[in-house]
Amino acid sequence: MTDESAQLEILKQRARAGDPAALAELRARGFFAAKKAARGDGWPLSAAQRRLWIIDQMRPGLPAYNMPDALQFDGALDVAALRAAVRRLVERHETLRTTITTIGGEPRQIVGSADGFSLREVDLSGEPDPLAAARKAAADDALAPFDLARGPLFRVTLVRMGSERHLLLCTLHHIVSDAWSTAVLRRELAALYTAGVAGAGHPLPPLRAHYRDFAAWQNRELAGPTGAAQRDYWRRQLGGERAALALPTDFPRPAV
């Protein structure tokens, strides 16, 4: 390891411990600058994505990793502006049009076009109890399975309960999103819709990087000294004989 790479490792360790000076130094050195991932045959998965992909291989379509969200609109709704806002959101974020395909035995992220994406619309205003019907629609949508290879892994449904009462259902698979991202999507959808209603231009700055760029960076890190150090640490922590926990169980512990 060169002196420069050794210094970089020390800075990263200090930054992980919360040292603001180390974070500032890494920033100044361009450590956090996004390096664009080369296309090739798709892009590699991050470590978290790979875990979810393996689970899906064992239990295809498992809804446990669905991430449902719902937004209620009371009052006049400009459906055309909402439709355009959703489309712009999908165009903006590659993860919303990403699928996971196996190429050469390895899972790869494939970023598709936004052309095939559409806002699904369901009119339940004629139901005896539109709210109950909308709740059932939301529950059904939350449990509907995703096909990681076919996609889309983001679906949006506008449920009409009345002329001035709507419910927007947004469900994603966890492999392309997380709770932090959901908050970002809500905020950006609101900004895009507001701009659309006002007839204004695109209100959001262009993105400097996408999730595939983070995944490529993480894979490079884990393939280098950082990853080796982490693996060595856990081998030491988990190596050797491990005492079984004396917990009461409903079945006898099998011999290992």
CSV table of C-alpha atoms in Angstrom, one decimal:
chain,number,residue,atom,x,y,z
A,1,MET,CA,0.0,0.0,0.0
A,2,THR,CA,1.4,3.4,-1.0
A,3,ASP,CA,1.7,6.3,1.4
A,4,GLU,CA,-1.2,8.1,-0.3
A,5,SER,CA,-3.5,5.1,-0.2
A,6,ALA,CA,-2.6,4.5,3.5
A,7,GLN,CA,-3.4,8.1,4.2
A,8,LEU,CA,-6.7,7.7,2.4
A,9,GLU,CA,-7.6,4.6,4.4
A,10,ILE,CA,-6.9,6.5,7.7
A,11,LEU,CA,-9.1,9.4,6.5
A,12,LYS,CA,-11.9,7.1,5.6
A,13,GLN,CA,-11.7,5.4,9.0
A,14,ARG,CA,-11.8,8.8,10.7
A,15,ALA,CA,-14.8,9.9,8.5
A,16,ARG,CA,-16.7,6.7,9.5
A,17,ALA,CA,-16.1,7.6,13.1
A,18,GLY,CA,-17.8,11.0,12.5
A,19,ASP,CA,-14.7,13.2,12.2
A,20,PRO,CA,-15.9,16.3,10.3
A,21,ALA,CA,-12.3,17.4,9.4
A,22,ALA,CA,-11.7,14.0,7.7
A,23,LEU,CA,-15.0,14.3,5.8
A,24,ALA,CA,-13.9,17.8,4.6
A,25,GLU,CA,-10.5,16.5,3.5
A,26,LEU,CA,-12.0,13.6,1.6
A,27,ARG,CA,-14.4,16.0,-0.1
A,28,ALA,CA,-11.5,18.3,-1.0
A,29,ARG,CA,-9.7,15.3,-2.5
A,30,GLY,CA,-12.7,14.5,-4.7
A,31,PHE,CA,-13.3,11.1,-3.0
A,32,PHE,CA,-17.1,11.6,-3.1
A,33,ALA,CA,-17.1,12.8,-6.7
A,34,ALA,CA,-19.3,10.3,-8.6
A,35,LYS,CA,-17.4,8.2,-11.2
A,36,LYS,CA,-19.8,7.3,-13.9
A,37,ALA,CA,-20.3,3.5,-14.3
A,38,ALA,CA,-19.4,2.1,-17.7
A,39,ARG,CA,-22.4,0.5,-19.4
A,40,GLY,CA,-21.1,-2.8,-20.7
A,41,ASP,CA,-23.9,-5.4,-20.3
A,42,GLY,CA,-25.9,-3.5,-17.7
A,43,TRP,CA,-24.4,-2.5,-14.4
A,44,PRO,CA,-23.4,-4.5,-11.3
A,45,LEU,CA,-25.7,-4.6,-8.2
A,46,SER,CA,-24.8,-3.1,-4.9
A,47,ALA,CA,-24.3,-5.4,-1.9
A,48,ALA,CA,-27.8,-4.6,-0.6
A,49,GLN,CA,-29.4,-5.2,-4.0
A,50,ARG,CA,-27.6,-8.5,-4.4
A,51,ARG,CA,-29.0,-9.7,-1.0
A,52,LEU,CA,-32.6,-8.8,-2.2
A,53,TRP,CA,-32.0,-10.5,-5.6
A,54,ILE,CA,-30.9,-13.7,-3.9
A,55,ILE,CA,-34.0,-13.7,-1.7
A,56,ASP,CA,-36.1,-13.2,-4.8
A,57,GLN,CA,-34.4,-16.2,-6.5
A,58,MET,CA,-35.5,-18.3,-3.6
A,59,ARG,CA,-38.9,-16.8,-3.2
A,60,PRO,CA,-39.9,-15.2,-6.5
A,61,GLY,CA,-42.5,-12.4,-6.2
A,62,LEU,CA,-42.3,-12.3,-2.4
A,63,PRO,CA,-44.3,-9.2,-1.4
A,64,ALA,CA,-42.3,-8.7,1.9
A,65,TYR,CA,-40.0,-6.2,0.1
A,66,ASN,CA,-42.8,-4.2,-1.6
A,67,MET,CA,-42.7,-0.6,-0.4
A,68,PRO,CA,-46.3,0.9,-0.7
A,69,ASP,CA,-47.1,4.5,-0.3
A,70,ALA,CA,-50.3,6.5,-0.7
A,71,LEU,CA,-51.1,10.2,-1.1
A,72,GLN,CA,-54.6,11.5,-0.7
A,73,PHE,CA,-55.7,14.5,-2.7
A,74,ASP,CA,-58.7,16.5,-1.5
A,75,GLY,CA,-60.0,19.2,-3.8
A,76,ALA,CA,-59.6,19.9,-7.5
A,77,LEU,CA,-56.9,17.7,-9.1
A,78,ASP,CA,-55.2,18.4,-12.5
A,79,VAL,CA,-54.9,14.8,-13.7
A,80,ALA,CA,-53.0,15.8,-16.8
A,81,ALA,CA,-50.4,17.7,-14.7
A,82,LEU,CA,-50.1,14.8,-12.3
A,83,ARG,CA,-49.6,12.3,-15.2
A,84,ALA,CA,-46.9,14.6,-16.6
A,85,ALA,CA,-45.2,14.9,-13.2
A,86,VAL,CA,-45.1,11.1,-12.7
A,87,ARG,CA,-43.6,10.8,-16.2
A,88,ARG,CA,-40.9,13.4,-15.5
A,89,LEU,CA,-40.1,11.6,-12.2
A,90,VAL,CA,-39.5,8.3,-14.0
A,91,GLU,CA,-37.4,10.1,-16.6
A,92,ARG,CA,-35.4,11.7,-13.9
A,93,HIS,CA,-34.6,8.7,-11.8
A,94,GLU,CA,-33.0,5.7,-13.4
A,95,THR,CA,-33.9,3.4,-10.5
A,96,LEU,CA,-37.6,3.9,-11.3
A,97,ARG,CA,-37.1,2.2,-14.7
A,98,THR,CA,-34.5,-0.4,-13.7
A,99,THR,CA,-34.9,-4.1,-13.9
A,100,ILE,CA,-32.6,-6.9,-12.7
A,101,THR,CA,-31.5,-9.4,-15.4
A,102,THR,CA,-29.1,-12.4,-15.2
A,103,ILE,CA,-26.3,-12.1,-17.7
A,104,GLY,CA,-23.7,-14.8,-17.8
A,105,GLY,CA,-24.9,-16.1,-14.5
A,106,GLU,CA,-24.6,-12.7,-12.7
A,107,PRO,CA,-27.4,-10.3,-11.9
A,108,ARG,CA,-27.1,-6.9,-13.7
A,109,GLN,CA,-29.0,-3.7,-13.5
A,110,ILE,CA,-30.7,-2.8,-16.8
A,111,VAL,CA,-32.0,0.8,-17.2
A,112,GLY,CA,-34.9,0.9,-19.5
A,113,SER,CA,-36.7,3.8,-21.3
A,114,ALA,CA,-39.5,5.8,-19.7
A,115,ASP,CA,-41.6,5.4,-22.9
A,116,GLY,CA,-43.5,2.4,-21.7
A,117,PHE,CA,-44.4,3.8,-18.3
A,118,SER,CA,-47.9,5.1,-17.6
A,119,LEU,CA,-50.1,6.2,-14.7
A,120,ARG,CA,-52.8,3.7,-14.2
A,121,GLU,CA,-56.2,5.2,-13.4
A,122,VAL,CA,-59.1,3.5,-11.5
A,123,ASP,CA,-62.5,5.1,-11.0
A,124,LEU,CA,-64.2,3.9,-7.8
A,125,SER,CA,-66.5,6.8,-7.5
A,126,GLY,CA,-69.5,4.7,-8.4
A,127,GLU,CA,-68.9,2.2,-5.6
A,128,PRO,CA,-71.4,2.1,-2.6
A,129,ASP,CA,-68.4,3.0,-0.3
A,130,PRO,CA,-65.6,4.5,-2.4
A,131,LEU,CA,-63.3,4.9,0.5
A,132,ALA,CA,-63.6,1.2,1.5
A,133,ALA,CA,-63.1,0.2,-2.1
A,134,ALA,CA,-60.0,2.4,-2.3
A,135,ARG,CA,-58.6,0.9,0.8
A,136,LYS,CA,-59.0,-2.6,-0.7
A,137,ALA,CA,-57.3,-1.4,-3.9
A,138,ALA,CA,-54.4,0.0,-1.9
A,139,ALA,CA,-54.1,-3.3,0.0
A,140,ASP,CA,-54.2,-5.3,-3.2
A,141,ASP,CA,-51.6,-3.1,-4.8
A,142,ALA,CA,-49.3,-3.3,-1.8
A,143,LEU,CA,-49.2,-7.1,-2.0
A,144,ALA,CA,-49.1,-7.5,-5.8
A,145,PRO,CA,-45.8,-9.2,-6.7
A,146,PHE,CA,-43.0,-7.7,-8.8
A,147,ASP,CA,-41.1,-9.5,-11.5
A,148,LEU,CA,-37.5,-8.2,-11.1
A,149,ALA,CA,-36.5,-9.2,-14.6
A,150,ARG,CA,-39.6,-7.9,-16.4
A,151,GLY,CA,-40.5,-4.8,-14.3
A,152,PRO,CA,-41.5,-2.2,-13.9
A,153,LEU,CA,-40.4,-2.1,-10.3
A,154,PHE,CA,-42.3,1.1,-9.7
A,155,ARG,CA,-46.1,1.3,-10.2
A,156,VAL,CA,-48.4,4.3,-9.8
A,157,THR,CA,-52.2,4.1,-9.7
A,158,LEU,CA,-54.5,7.0,-9.3
A,159,VAL,CA,-57.8,6.0,-7.6
A,160,ARG,CA,-60.7,8.3,-8.1
A,161,MET,CA,-63.2,8.3,-5.1
A,162,GLY,CA,-65.1,11.4,-6.2
A,163,SER,CA,-64.7,14.5,-8.3
A,164,GLU,CA,-62.5,16.1,-5.7
A,165,ARG,CA,-61.2,13.1,-3.8
A,166,HIS,CA,-58.3,11.0,-5.1
A,167,LEU,CA,-55.8,8.5,-3.8
A,168,LEU,CA,-52.4,8.1,-5.4
A,169,LEU,CA,-50.8,4.7,-4.8
A,170,CYS,CA,-47.1,4.4,-5.4
A,171,THR,CA,-45.5,1.0,-4.8
A,172,LEU,CA,-41.8,0.2,-5.4
A,173,HIS,CA,-39.7,-2.9,-4.9
A,174,HIS,CA,-37.1,-2.4,-2.2
A,175,ILE,CA,-34.3,-3.4,-4.6
A,176,VAL,CA,-34.7,0.0,-6.3
A,177,SER,CA,-35.6,2.2,-3.4
A,178,ASP,CA,-35.6,2.7,0.4
A,179,ALA,CA,-37.4,4.8,3.0
A,180,TRP,CA,-35.1,7.8,2.5
A,181,SER,CA,-35.8,7.7,-1.3
A,182,THR,CA,-39.5,7.6,-0.7
A,183,ALA,CA,-39.3,10.9,1.0
A,184,VAL,CA,-37.3,12.3,-1.9
A,185,LEU,CA,-39.8,11.0,-4.5
A,186,ARG,CA,-42.7,12.6,-2.6
A,187,ARG,CA,-41.0,15.9,-2.4
A,188,GLU,CA,-40.0,15.9,-6.1
A,189,LEU,CA,-43.4,14.7,-7.3
A,190,ALA,CA,-45.0,17.6,-5.4
A,191,ALA,CA,-42.5,20.1,-7.0
A,192,LEU,CA,-43.1,18.7,-10.5
A,193,TYR,CA,-46.9,18.7,-10.1
A,194,THR,CA,-46.9,22.3,-8.8
A,195,ALA,CA,-44.7,23.4,-11.6
A,196,GLY,CA,-46.9,21.6,-14.1
A,197,VAL,CA,-50.1,23.2,-12.8
A,198,ALA,CA,-48.5,26.6,-13.0
A,199,GLY,CA,-47.2,26.0,-16.5
A,200,ALA,CA,-43.6,26.5,-15.3
A,201,GLY,CA,-40.5,24.8,-16.5
A,202,HIS,CA,-38.7,21.9,-14.9
A,203,PRO,CA,-38.1,22.9,-11.2
A,204,LEU,CA,-35.4,20.4,-10.3
A,205,PRO,CA,-31.7,20.6,-11.0
A,206,PRO,CA,-30.2,17.7,-13.1
A,207,LEU,CA,-28.8,14.7,-11.1
A,208,ARG,CA,-25.1,14.4,-10.9
A,209,ALA,CA,-25.1,10.6,-10.4
A,210,HIS,CA,-27.5,7.7,-10.3
A,211,TYR,CA,-27.7,4.6,-8.0
A,212,ARG,CA,-25.7,2.5,-10.5
A,213,ASP,CA,-22.8,4.9,-10.0
A,214,PHE,CA,-23.0,4.3,-6.3
A,215,ALA,CA,-23.1,0.5,-6.9
A,216,ALA,CA,-20.0,0.7,-9.1
A,217,TRP,CA,-18.2,2.7,-6.5
A,218,GLN,CA,-19.2,0.3,-3.7
A,219,ASN,CA,-18.0,-2.7,-5.7
A,220,ARG,CA,-14.7,-1.0,-6.3
A,221,GLU,CA,-14.3,-0.2,-2.6
A,222,LEU,CA,-15.2,-3.8,-1.5
A,223,ALA,CA,-12.8,-5.2,-4.1
A,224,GLY,CA,-9.9,-3.2,-2.6
A,225,PRO,CA,-8.2,-2.8,0.8
A,226,THR,CA,-11.4,-1.5,2.4
A,227,GLY,CA,-13.3,-4.6,1.6
A,228,ALA,CA,-10.4,-6.9,2.6
A,229,ALA,CA,-10.1,-5.2,5.9
A,230,GLN,CA,-13.9,-5.5,6.6
A,231,ARG,CA,-13.8,-9.2,5.6
A,232,ASP,CA,-10.8,-9.9,7.9
A,233,TYR,CA,-12.5,-8.2,10.8
A,234,TRP,CA,-15.6,-10.3,10.5
A,235,ARG,CA,-13.6,-13.5,10.1
A,236,ARG,CA,-11.9,-12.7,13.3
A,237,GLN,CA,-15.1,-11.8,15.1
A,238,LEU,CA,-17.0,-14.9,13.9
A,239,GLY,CA,-14.2,-17.4,13.6
A,240,GLY,CA,-13.8,-20.5,15.8
A,241,GLU,CA,-16.5,-22.2,17.9
A,242,ARG,CA,-19.6,-20.3,18.7
A,243,ALA,CA,-21.6,-21.2,21.8
A,244,ALA,CA,-25.2,-21.9,21.1
A,245,LEU,CA,-27.7,-19.6,22.7
A,246,ALA,CA,-29.7,-21.3,25.4
A,247,LEU,CA,-33.1,-20.1,24.2
A,248,PRO,CA,-36.4,-22.0,24.5
A,249,THR,CA,-37.5,-23.2,21.1
A,250,ASP,CA,-40.7,-24.9,19.9
A,251,PHE,CA,-38.6,-27.6,18.1
A,252,PRO,CA,-35.3,-29.4,19.1
A,253,ARG,CA,-32.2,-27.8,17.7
A,254,PRO,CA,-30.9,-29.9,14.8
A,255,ALA,CA,-27.4,-31.3,14.9
A,256,VAL,CA,-25.0,-29.2,12.8
